[in-house]
Coordinates of C-alpha atoms in Angstrom, one line a residue:
M19 CA 5.1 1.0 5.6
Q20 CA 7.6 2.2 3.1
F21 CA 9.9 5.2 3.5
T22 CA 11.7 6.8 0.6
I23 CA 14.2 9.7 1.0
G24 CA 14.4 11.8 -2.1
D25 CA 15.6 15.4 -2.7
T26 CA 18.7 16.8 -1.0
E27 CA 18.3 19.2 1.9
E28 CA 21.1 20.7 4.0
G29 CA 20.3 20.6 7.7
C30 CA 21.5 20.8 11.2
D31 CA 21.6 17.8 13.6
F32 CA 20.6 17.9 17.3
L33 CA 24.3 18.7 18.2
G34 CA 24.3 21.8 15.9
A35 CA 26.6 20.2 13.3
R36 CA 25.7 20.8 9.6
Y37 CA 25.3 17.9 7.2
V38 CA 23.3 16.9 4.2
V39 CA 20.1 14.9 4.4
K40 CA 17.6 14.1 1.8
G41 CA 13.8 14.0 1.7
A42 CA 10.6 14.4 3.6
F43 CA 11.8 13.0 7.0
F44 CA 14.3 15.7 8.0
P45 CA 12.3 16.6 11.2
L46 CA 12.3 12.9 12.3
L47 CA 16.0 12.4 11.4
R48 CA 16.9 15.5 13.3
T49 CA 15.7 14.0 16.7
P50 CA 16.9 10.4 16.8
H51 CA 17.7 10.8 20.5
A52 CA 14.0 11.2 21.3
L53 CA 13.2 7.7 20.0
R54 CA 16.0 6.2 22.1
R55 CA 14.9 8.1 25.2
Y56 CA 11.4 6.7 24.9
F57 CA 12.1 3.1 23.6
G58 CA 15.7 2.4 24.7
S59 CA 18.8 1.5 22.7
N60 CA 17.9 -2.2 22.4
R61 CA 14.8 -1.4 20.3
V62 CA 16.0 1.6 18.3
P63 CA 18.8 0.9 15.8
D64 CA 22.0 3.0 15.8
F65 CA 21.6 6.3 13.9
P66 CA 23.9 6.4 10.8
P67 CA 27.2 8.1 11.5
K68 CA 27.5 11.7 10.3
N69 CA 30.1 13.3 8.1
Y70 CA 30.8 16.7 9.5
L71 CA 33.1 17.9 6.7
A72 CA 31.9 18.9 3.2
Q73 CA 30.2 15.9 1.5
T74 CA 30.7 14.8 -2.1
E75 CA 27.7 13.8 -4.2
S76 CA 28.6 10.1 -3.7
M77 CA 28.9 10.5 0.0
A78 CA 25.5 12.2 0.2
E79 CA 24.0 9.3 -1.8
E80 CA 25.5 6.8 0.5
R81 CA 24.2 8.7 3.5
R82 CA 20.7 8.9 1.9
L83 CA 20.6 5.1 1.6
L84 CA 21.8 4.6 5.3
L85 CA 19.1 7.1 6.5
Q86 CA 16.5 5.4 4.4
E87 CA 17.5 2.0 5.9
Y88 CA 17.4 3.5 9.4
L89 CA 13.8 4.8 8.9
Q90 CA 12.7 1.5 7.5
K91 CA 14.0 -0.5 10.5
V92 CA 12.4 2.0 12.9
G93 CA 9.1 2.0 11.0
E94 CA 8.9 -1.8 10.9
D95 CA 9.0 -2.1 14.7
P96 CA 5.3 -2.6 15.8
V97 CA 5.7 -0.8 19.1
I98 CA 7.5 2.2 17.7
S99 CA 5.4 2.6 14.6
A100 CA 2.2 2.6 16.7
S101 CA 3.5 5.1 19.2
E102 CA 2.3 8.7 19.5
I103 CA 5.8 10.2 19.5
F104 CA 6.7 8.4 16.2
T105 CA 3.4 9.3 14.4
T106 CA 3.6 12.9 15.6
L107 CA 7.1 13.2 14.2
L108 CA 6.0 11.8 10.9
K109 CA 3.0 14.1 10.7
K110 CA 5.3 17.1 11.4
A111 CA 7.7 15.9 8.7
Q112 CA 4.9 15.9 6.2
Q113 CA 3.8 19.4 7.2
E114 CA 7.3 20.9 7.1
T115 CA 8.4 19.3 3.9
F116 CA 5.4 20.5 1.9
K117 CA 5.0 23.7 3.9
I118 CA 1.3 22.9 4.6
H119 CA -0.4 25.3 6.9
P120 CA -3.4 24.2 9.0
R121 CA -6.7 25.4 7.6
A122 CA -10.3 24.1 7.2
I123 CA -11.2 22.4 3.9
L124 CA -14.0 20.5 2.2
L125 CA -12.5 17.3 1.0
E126 CA -14.1 14.8 -1.4
I127 CA -13.8 11.1 -0.4
L128 CA -15.1 8.5 -2.8
L129 CA -16.8 5.2 -2.1
A130 CA -15.6 2.3 -4.1
D131 CA -18.3 2.6 -6.7
G132 CA -17.5 6.3 -7.3
T133 CA -20.2 7.8 -5.0
K134 CA -18.9 11.1 -3.6
L135 CA -18.8 12.0 0.0
L136 CA -17.9 15.6 1.1
I137 CA -16.4 16.0 4.6
N138 CA -15.4 19.0 6.6
T139 CA -11.8 18.5 7.7
H140 CA -8.4 20.2 7.9
T141 CA -5.3 20.1 5.8
C142 CA -3.3 18.6 8.7
D143 CA -5.8 16.0 9.7
S144 CA -4.4 12.4 9.6
A145 CA -6.0 9.5 7.6
E146 CA -7.2 8.1 10.9
R147 CA -9.0 11.3 11.7
M148 CA -10.5 11.7 8.2
L149 CA -11.7 8.1 8.2
A150 CA -13.5 8.8 11.5
I151 CA -15.1 11.9 10.1
A152 CA -16.3 10.1 7.0
A153 CA -17.6 7.2 9.1
Q154 CA -19.6 9.7 11.2
E155 CA -21.1 11.2 8.0
I156 CA -22.5 7.8 6.8
E157 CA -23.3 6.7 10.4
L158 CA -20.8 3.9 10.6
S159 CA -20.2 2.9 14.2
R160 CA -16.6 3.4 15.5
Q161 CA -16.4 -0.3 16.4
F162 CA -16.3 -1.1 12.6
L163 CA -13.6 1.5 11.7
E164 CA -10.8 -1.1 11.8
Y165 CA -12.3 -2.9 8.9
F166 CA -11.9 0.1 6.5
A167 CA -9.1 2.4 5.4
L168 CA -8.4 5.3 3.2
Y169 CA -6.6 4.7 -0.1
L170 CA -5.0 6.9 -2.7
I171 CA -6.4 6.0 -6.1
C172 CA -6.0 7.2 -9.7
E173 CA -9.1 7.5 -11.9
H174 CA -9.0 6.4 -15.5
P175 CA -10.9 7.9 -18.5
N176 CA -12.9 4.7 -18.9
G177 CA -14.5 5.1 -15.5
G178 CA -12.2 2.7 -13.7
Y179 CA -9.4 3.4 -11.2
S180 CA -6.2 2.0 -10.0
V181 CA -5.4 1.7 -6.3
L182 CA -2.0 3.4 -5.7
K183 CA -1.5 2.9 -1.9
K184 CA -3.2 2.3 1.4
L185 CA -2.7 5.3 3.6
N186 CA -1.2 4.7 7.0
A187 CA -3.1 6.1 10.0
F188 CA -0.5 8.9 10.5
E189 CA -0.4 10.1 6.8
L190 CA -2.0 13.3 5.9
P191 CA -4.4 12.7 2.9
F192 CA -4.4 16.3 1.8
V193 CA -0.6 16.3 1.6
S194 CA -0.7 13.0 -0.3
L195 CA -3.0 14.4 -2.9
W196 CA -1.2 17.8 -3.1
S197 CA 2.2 16.2 -3.5
L198 CA 1.1 14.1 -6.5
Q199 CA 0.0 17.1 -8.5
N200 CA -2.3 14.9 -10.5
E201 CA -5.9 16.0 -11.1
N202 CA -7.0 12.3 -11.5
S203 CA -5.9 11.4 -7.9
R204 CA -8.5 10.8 -5.3
I205 CA -9.0 9.6 -1.8
M206 CA -11.3 6.5 -1.4
I207 CA -12.6 4.5 1.4
R208 CA -12.3 0.7 0.9
K209 CA -12.1 -2.5 3.0
S210 CA -8.8 -2.7 4.9
Y211 CA -8.7 -6.5 4.7
L212 CA -8.4 -9.3 2.0
D213 CA -10.4 -12.0 3.8
P214 CA -14.0 -11.9 2.4
L215 CA -15.3 -13.9 5.4
K216 CA -14.8 -10.8 7.5
D217 CA -17.7 -9.3 5.6
R218 CA -20.0 -11.2 7.9
I219 CA -18.9 -9.1 10.9
L220 CA -20.3 -6.0 9.1
M221 CA -23.6 -7.5 8.0
G222 CA -25.4 -6.1 11.0
S223 CA -24.4 -2.5 10.2
I224 CA -26.4 -0.5 7.6
A225 CA -23.4 1.7 6.8
G226 CA -21.1 -1.3 6.7
V227 CA -23.3 -3.1 4.2
L228 CA -23.4 0.1 2.1
L229 CA -19.6 0.3 1.9
L230 CA -19.3 -3.5 1.2
Y231 CA -21.9 -3.2 -1.5
S232 CA -20.3 -0.3 -3.2
Q233 CA -17.1 -2.2 -3.5
A234 CA -18.7 -5.5 -4.6
K235 CA -20.8 -3.7 -7.2
Y236 CA -17.7 -2.0 -8.7
E237 CA -15.7 -5.3 -8.8
L238 CA -18.6 -7.1 -10.5
E239 CA -19.1 -4.3 -13.1
R240 CA -15.3 -4.0 -13.9
G241 CA -14.7 -7.7 -14.2
W242 CA -12.5 -8.0 -11.1
V243 CA -14.5 -11.1 -10.1
R244 CA -15.4 -14.2 -12.2
P245 CA -18.9 -15.4 -11.4
T246 CA -20.3 -18.4 -13.2
P247 CA -23.2 -17.6 -15.7
D248 CA -25.7 -18.7 -13.0
Q249 CA -24.1 -16.6 -10.3
Y250 CA -23.9 -13.6 -12.6
R251 CA -27.7 -13.9 -13.4
K252 CA -28.5 -14.0 -9.7
L253 CA -26.2 -11.2 -8.8
K254 CA -27.7 -8.9 -11.4
A255 CA -31.2 -9.8 -10.1
F256 CA -30.2 -8.9 -6.6
Q257 CA -28.6 -5.6 -7.8
E258 CA -31.7 -4.6 -9.7
A259 CA -33.9 -5.4 -6.7
D260 CA -31.5 -3.5 -4.4
K261 CA -31.0 -6.6 -2.2
K262 CA -27.5 -5.7 -0.9
R263 CA -27.1 -8.4 1.8
E264 CA -28.3 -11.1 -0.6
L265 CA -25.8 -10.0 -3.2
L266 CA -22.9 -9.8 -0.7
E267 CA -23.7 -13.3 0.7
L268 CA -23.6 -14.8 -2.9
M269 CA -20.4 -12.8 -3.7
E270 CA -18.6 -14.8 -1.0
E271 CA -18.9 -17.8 -3.4
V272 CA -17.6 -16.0 -6.5
K273 CA -14.1 -16.5 -7.7
F274 CA -11.7 -13.6 -6.9
Y275 CA -14.2 -11.8 -4.6
G276 CA -12.2 -10.0 -1.9
Y277 CA -9.1 -9.9 -4.1
L278 CA -7.3 -6.7 -5.0
Q279 CA -6.6 -6.4 -8.7
F280 CA -3.5 -4.6 -10.0
E281 CA -2.9 -2.9 -13.3
D282 CA -1.6 -5.1 -16.1
C283 CA 2.1 -5.5 -15.9
T284 CA 4.8 -8.0 -16.8
C285 CA 6.6 -10.9 -15.0
D286 CA 9.6 -13.2 -15.7
Y287 CA 7.6 -16.4 -15.0
P288 CA 7.5 -18.8 -16.8
E289 CA 9.4 -16.7 -19.4
P290 CA 10.8 -13.2 -19.4
N291 CA 8.5 -10.2 -20.2
C292 CA 5.2 -12.1 -20.0
P293 CA 2.1 -9.8 -19.7
V294 CA 0.2 -10.7 -16.5
T295 CA -2.8 -9.7 -14.5
V296 CA -2.1 -9.9 -10.8
R297 CA -4.7 -10.3 -8.0
V298 CA -4.0 -10.7 -4.3
G299 CA -6.4 -12.3 -1.9
N300 CA -7.2 -15.6 -0.1
Y301 CA -3.6 -15.9 1.0
E302 CA -2.3 -16.0 -2.6
I303 CA -0.9 -14.0 -5.4
N304 CA -2.9 -15.1 -8.4
C305 CA -1.3 -14.4 -11.8
C306 CA -3.1 -14.8 -15.2
I307 CA -0.1 -14.9 -17.5
Q308 CA -0.1 -14.5 -21.3
L309 CA 2.4 -16.9 -22.8
P310 CA 4.3 -16.2 -26.0
N311 CA 1.8 -18.5 -27.9
N312 CA -1.0 -16.2 -26.5
H313 CA -2.4 -18.9 -24.3
I314 CA -3.3 -17.8 -20.7
K315 CA -1.7 -19.7 -17.8
E316 CA -3.2 -19.1 -14.4
T317 CA -0.8 -19.6 -11.6
S318 CA -1.3 -19.3 -7.8
F319 CA 1.7 -18.4 -5.6
K320 CA 0.7 -19.1 -2.0
V321 CA 2.0 -16.4 0.4
N322 CA 3.0 -19.0 3.0
R323 CA 5.5 -20.4 0.5
I324 CA 7.2 -17.1 0.1
R325 CA 10.5 -16.9 2.1
C326 CA 11.3 -13.3 1.4
W327 CA 10.8 -10.5 -1.1
R328 CA 12.5 -7.4 -2.3
I329 CA 11.6 -4.3 -4.1
S330 CA 14.0 -2.8 -6.6
V331 CA 13.7 0.5 -8.3
Q332 CA 15.4 0.8 -11.7
I333 CA 16.7 4.3 -12.2
P334 CA 16.2 5.3 -15.9
L335 CA 19.0 6.8 -18.0
Q336 CA 16.9 9.7 -19.1
E337 CA 15.5 12.1 -16.5
E338 CA 12.1 12.4 -18.2
M339 CA 11.5 8.7 -17.8
K340 CA 9.9 7.4 -14.6
P341 CA 11.7 4.9 -12.3
K342 CA 10.6 1.2 -12.8
P343 CA 9.8 -0.6 -9.6
E344 CA 10.1 -4.4 -9.5
L345 CA 8.9 -6.8 -6.8
S346 CA 10.8 -10.1 -6.6
F347 CA 9.9 -13.0 -4.2
E348 CA 11.6 -16.2 -3.4
Y349 CA 9.1 -19.0 -3.8
Q350 CA 9.0 -22.7 -2.7
D351 CA 7.3 -24.7 -5.4
S352 CA 5.5 -28.1 -5.1
Q353 CA 8.8 -29.9 -5.5
D354 CA 10.3 -28.0 -2.6
S355 CA 12.8 -26.2 -4.8
W356 CA 13.3 -22.4 -4.5
Q357 CA 13.1 -19.9 -7.3
W358 CA 12.9 -16.1 -7.7
V359 CA 9.8 -14.6 -9.5
T360 CA 9.9 -10.9 -10.5
I361 CA 6.9 -8.8 -11.3
C362 CA 7.5 -5.4 -12.9
M363 CA 4.8 -3.0 -11.8
H364 CA 4.5 0.6 -10.6
Q365 CA 2.2 -0.7 -7.8
A366 CA 5.1 -2.8 -6.4
F367 CA 5.0 -1.2 -2.9
L368 CA 1.3 -1.8 -2.6
L369 CA 1.8 -5.5 -3.6
G370 CA 4.6 -5.7 -1.0
R371 CA 2.3 -4.3 1.7
C372 CA -0.4 -6.9 0.8
I373 CA 2.2 -9.7 1.1
K374 CA 3.3 -8.4 4.5
E375 CA -0.3 -8.2 5.8
I376 CA -1.2 -11.7 4.6
S377 CA 2.1 -13.2 5.9
I378 CA 1.4 -11.9 9.4
H379 CA -1.9 -13.8 9.7
K380 CA -1.1 -16.9 7.6
P381 CA 1.3 -19.6 9.1
K382 CA 4.3 -20.2 6.8
L383 CA 5.5 -23.5 5.5
A384 CA 9.1 -22.3 5.5
G385 CA 10.7 -20.3 8.3
N386 CA 9.4 -17.1 9.8
H387 CA 7.3 -14.4 8.3
A388 CA 8.4 -13.2 4.9
E389 CA 10.8 -10.3 5.1
M390 CA 11.2 -7.4 2.7
Q391 CA 14.4 -5.9 1.3
L392 CA 14.7 -2.7 -0.6
E393 CA 17.1 -1.8 -3.3
S394 CA 17.9 1.2 -5.5
V395 CA 19.4 0.0 -8.8
A396 CA 21.6 2.2 -10.9
P397 CA 20.8 2.7 -14.6
R398 CA 21.3 -0.2 -16.9
F399 CA 23.5 0.5 -19.9

């Protein structure tokens, strides 16, 4: 998970001293002693020291980075992040930050092919709770809930969409939508995994097949997958005959099925500022790179050859410009030499999460699981 502390807010710590914090996690930062009491000092990192005197702007910025680092370390601990006390504090932080009052609502959730599902829920229901409500609406058994998740997506005028992020179980989908203030943002239910072989577990469920089929149909129609001419002919025949299981079984053999495709972006491999289409799946980052001579070079970066990665956010000089996230990873090539590859994309945090999830399940060739670092980079002059 990724924590970002943004706007300044003056607060009061648990000892009653006033100090400046920033962002949506003030309720959590206000009670660090609670985490230590439950999990002990060996598991919970030291809370950043406080400045009890008036802070300058640079001091406040330094403290923001320290608090952000503290939250990141706490959130990456698998025991703490899965605990009820931690998730409760995070839910409370979201409610207090955006001043969301509990009330009943009718929320629209999309299937991957755009089919709309309306559920009765509440503004303060978590993603985990809303997923369970949606599953009940389509009669998906609770035993299959772990194979799906709610995602925040942005619809495009051409009928397509971009996946912005995978919502954590404790996140409040209503708050995520409201905070974006974007009429094109939606909540969507999609597969939670990148291994297409797991589809077979769901083949015995009518609702599971429906969800898999909606996603496979979209990926086929939007060109996210690359079937051969013969595969494409058979897939379209299955689709016209409404043979969902047969289509899904054949899709397992199609190139890029089960991958998540990102918006077009740029990378510095093999040359700076090369346009690239990025897909993640099958334990790899697949890049179709447009070279300066307009030739397309397809390169596969195996996740088990990534030693670590970092996400940097370039702060623009002009306030009206949006920050530019970059994901860089250190990669071991076939000659066993190491090099850094940087991809400039606004979906950098989503890509980082995909790498993290894959690296947990795939044995690495070099060292332990890949580790993530975060950086905020000052404006470039």
